[in-house]
CSV table of C-alpha atoms in Angstrom, one decimal:
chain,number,residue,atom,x,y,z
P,1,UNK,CA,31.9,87.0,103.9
P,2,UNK,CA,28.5,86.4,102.4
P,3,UNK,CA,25.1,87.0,104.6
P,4,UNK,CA,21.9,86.3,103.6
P,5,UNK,CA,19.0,88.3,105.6
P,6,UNK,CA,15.6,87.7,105.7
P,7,UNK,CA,12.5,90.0,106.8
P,8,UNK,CA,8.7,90.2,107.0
P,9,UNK,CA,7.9,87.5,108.5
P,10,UNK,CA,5.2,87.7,111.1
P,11,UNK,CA,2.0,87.3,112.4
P,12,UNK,CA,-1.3,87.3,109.8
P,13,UNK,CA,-4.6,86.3,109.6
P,14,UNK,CA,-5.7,83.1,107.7
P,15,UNK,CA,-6.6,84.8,104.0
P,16,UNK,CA,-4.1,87.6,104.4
P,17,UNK,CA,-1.0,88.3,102.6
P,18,UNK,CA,2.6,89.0,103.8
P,19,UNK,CA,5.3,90.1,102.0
P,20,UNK,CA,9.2,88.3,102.5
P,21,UNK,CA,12.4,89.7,101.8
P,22,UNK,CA,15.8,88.2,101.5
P,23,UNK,CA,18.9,90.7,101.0
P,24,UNK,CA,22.7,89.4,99.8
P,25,UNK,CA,25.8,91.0,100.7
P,26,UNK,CA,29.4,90.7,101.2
P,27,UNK,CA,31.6,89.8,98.9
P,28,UNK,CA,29.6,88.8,95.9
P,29,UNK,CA,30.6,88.4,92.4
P,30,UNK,CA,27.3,86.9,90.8
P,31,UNK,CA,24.3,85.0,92.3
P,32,UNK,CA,22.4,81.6,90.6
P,33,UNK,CA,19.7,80.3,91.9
P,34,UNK,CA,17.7,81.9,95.0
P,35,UNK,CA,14.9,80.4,96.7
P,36,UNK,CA,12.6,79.9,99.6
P,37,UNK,CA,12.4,77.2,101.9
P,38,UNK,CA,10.5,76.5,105.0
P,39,UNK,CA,10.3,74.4,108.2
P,40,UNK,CA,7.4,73.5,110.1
P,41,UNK,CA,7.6,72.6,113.5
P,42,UNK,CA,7.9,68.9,113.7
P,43,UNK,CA,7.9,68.9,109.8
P,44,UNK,CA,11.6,68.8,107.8
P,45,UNK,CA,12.5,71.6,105.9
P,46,UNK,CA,10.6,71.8,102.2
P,47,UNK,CA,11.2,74.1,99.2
P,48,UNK,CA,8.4,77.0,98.4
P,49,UNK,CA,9.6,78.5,95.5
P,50,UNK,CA,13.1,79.0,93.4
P,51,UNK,CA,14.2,82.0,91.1
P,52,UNK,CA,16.9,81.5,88.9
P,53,UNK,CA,19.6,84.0,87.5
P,54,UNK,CA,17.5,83.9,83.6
P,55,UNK,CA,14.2,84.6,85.7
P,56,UNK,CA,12.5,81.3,85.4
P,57,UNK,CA,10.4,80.4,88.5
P,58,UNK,CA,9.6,77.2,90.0
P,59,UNK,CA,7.2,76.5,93.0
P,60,UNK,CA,5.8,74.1,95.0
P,61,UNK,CA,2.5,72.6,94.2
P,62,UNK,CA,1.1,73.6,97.5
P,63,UNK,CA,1.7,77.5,97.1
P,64,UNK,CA,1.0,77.7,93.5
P,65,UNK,CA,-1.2,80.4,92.7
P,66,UNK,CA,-0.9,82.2,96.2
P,67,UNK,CA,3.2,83.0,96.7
P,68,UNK,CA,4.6,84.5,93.8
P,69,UNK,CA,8.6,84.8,94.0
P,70,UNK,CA,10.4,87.7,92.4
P,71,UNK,CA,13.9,88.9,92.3
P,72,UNK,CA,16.0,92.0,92.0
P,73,UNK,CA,19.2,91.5,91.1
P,74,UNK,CA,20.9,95.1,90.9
P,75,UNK,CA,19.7,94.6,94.9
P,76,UNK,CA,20.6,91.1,95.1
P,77,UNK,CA,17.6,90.8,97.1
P,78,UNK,CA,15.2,88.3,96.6
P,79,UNK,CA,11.4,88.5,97.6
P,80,UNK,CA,8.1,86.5,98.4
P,81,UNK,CA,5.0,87.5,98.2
P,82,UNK,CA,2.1,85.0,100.0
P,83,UNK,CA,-1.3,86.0,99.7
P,84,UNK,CA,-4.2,83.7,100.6
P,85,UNK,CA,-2.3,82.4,103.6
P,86,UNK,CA,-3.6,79.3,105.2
P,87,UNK,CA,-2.8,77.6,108.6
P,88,UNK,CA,-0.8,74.8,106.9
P,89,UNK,CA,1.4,77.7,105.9
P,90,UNK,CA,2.7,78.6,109.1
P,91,UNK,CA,6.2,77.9,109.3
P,92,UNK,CA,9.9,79.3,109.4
P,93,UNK,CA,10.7,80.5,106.0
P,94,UNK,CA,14.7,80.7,105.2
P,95,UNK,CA,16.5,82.4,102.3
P,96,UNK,CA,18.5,79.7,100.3
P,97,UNK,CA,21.3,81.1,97.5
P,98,UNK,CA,24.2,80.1,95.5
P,99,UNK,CA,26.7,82.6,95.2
P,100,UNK,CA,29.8,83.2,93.3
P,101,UNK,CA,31.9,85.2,96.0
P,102,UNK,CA,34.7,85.1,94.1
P,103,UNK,CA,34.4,85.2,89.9
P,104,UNK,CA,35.3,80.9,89.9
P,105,UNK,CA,34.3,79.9,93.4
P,106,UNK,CA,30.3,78.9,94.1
P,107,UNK,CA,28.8,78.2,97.3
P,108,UNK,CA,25.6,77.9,99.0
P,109,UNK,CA,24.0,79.7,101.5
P,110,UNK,CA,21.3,79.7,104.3
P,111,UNK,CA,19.6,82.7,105.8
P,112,UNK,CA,18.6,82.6,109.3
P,113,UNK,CA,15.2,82.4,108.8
P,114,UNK,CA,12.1,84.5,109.7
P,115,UNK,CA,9.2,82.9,111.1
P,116,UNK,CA,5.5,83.4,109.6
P,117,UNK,CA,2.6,82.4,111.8
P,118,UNK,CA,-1.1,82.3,110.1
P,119,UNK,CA,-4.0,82.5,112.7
P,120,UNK,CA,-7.6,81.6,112.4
């Protein structure tokens, strides 16, 4: 069985920087594509950034140039960092992954989230 965790979410001033982390495990033979998505209450769910397996990157235009999305795969842990946080960036951000768990069969999966809350 495959889990995705995620931590570091918390509370932060507006301007400040907090640091995500998303860790695989279970039964996992390869991952694709990992990203970060994020809901804000009343809001549906949007993507923040993607990371895929050749280390391209990919991010929304409202966090480009503050979050910066990084991966290490020998951890199969994926990471965000968001530094000039801003109210509209409150939210709860979840882990999102596709996974080989066995070496032909692909699925995706959803962390359970870890909520960020930016303060003025």
């Amino acid at each position: 069985q495959v889990q995705l965790v995620e931590s570091g979410g918390g509370l932060v001033q507006v301007g400040g920087s907090l640091r995500l982390s998303c860790a695989a495990s279970g039964s996992i033979f390869g991952i694709n594509t990992m990203a970060w998505y994020r809901q804000a209450p009343g809001k549906q769910r949007e993507l923040v950034a993607t990371s895929s397996r050749l280390g391209s990157t990919n991010y929304a235009g409202s966090v480009k140039g503050r979050f910066t999305i990084s991966r290490d795969s020998a951890k199969n842990t994926v990471y965000l960092q968001m530094d000039s946080l801003e109210l509209e960036d409150t939210a709860v951000y979840y882990c999102n992954a596709d996974i080989y768990y066995s070496k032909t069969s692909l699925r995706n999966y959803w962390g359970q989230g870890t909520q960020v809350i930016v303060s003025s």
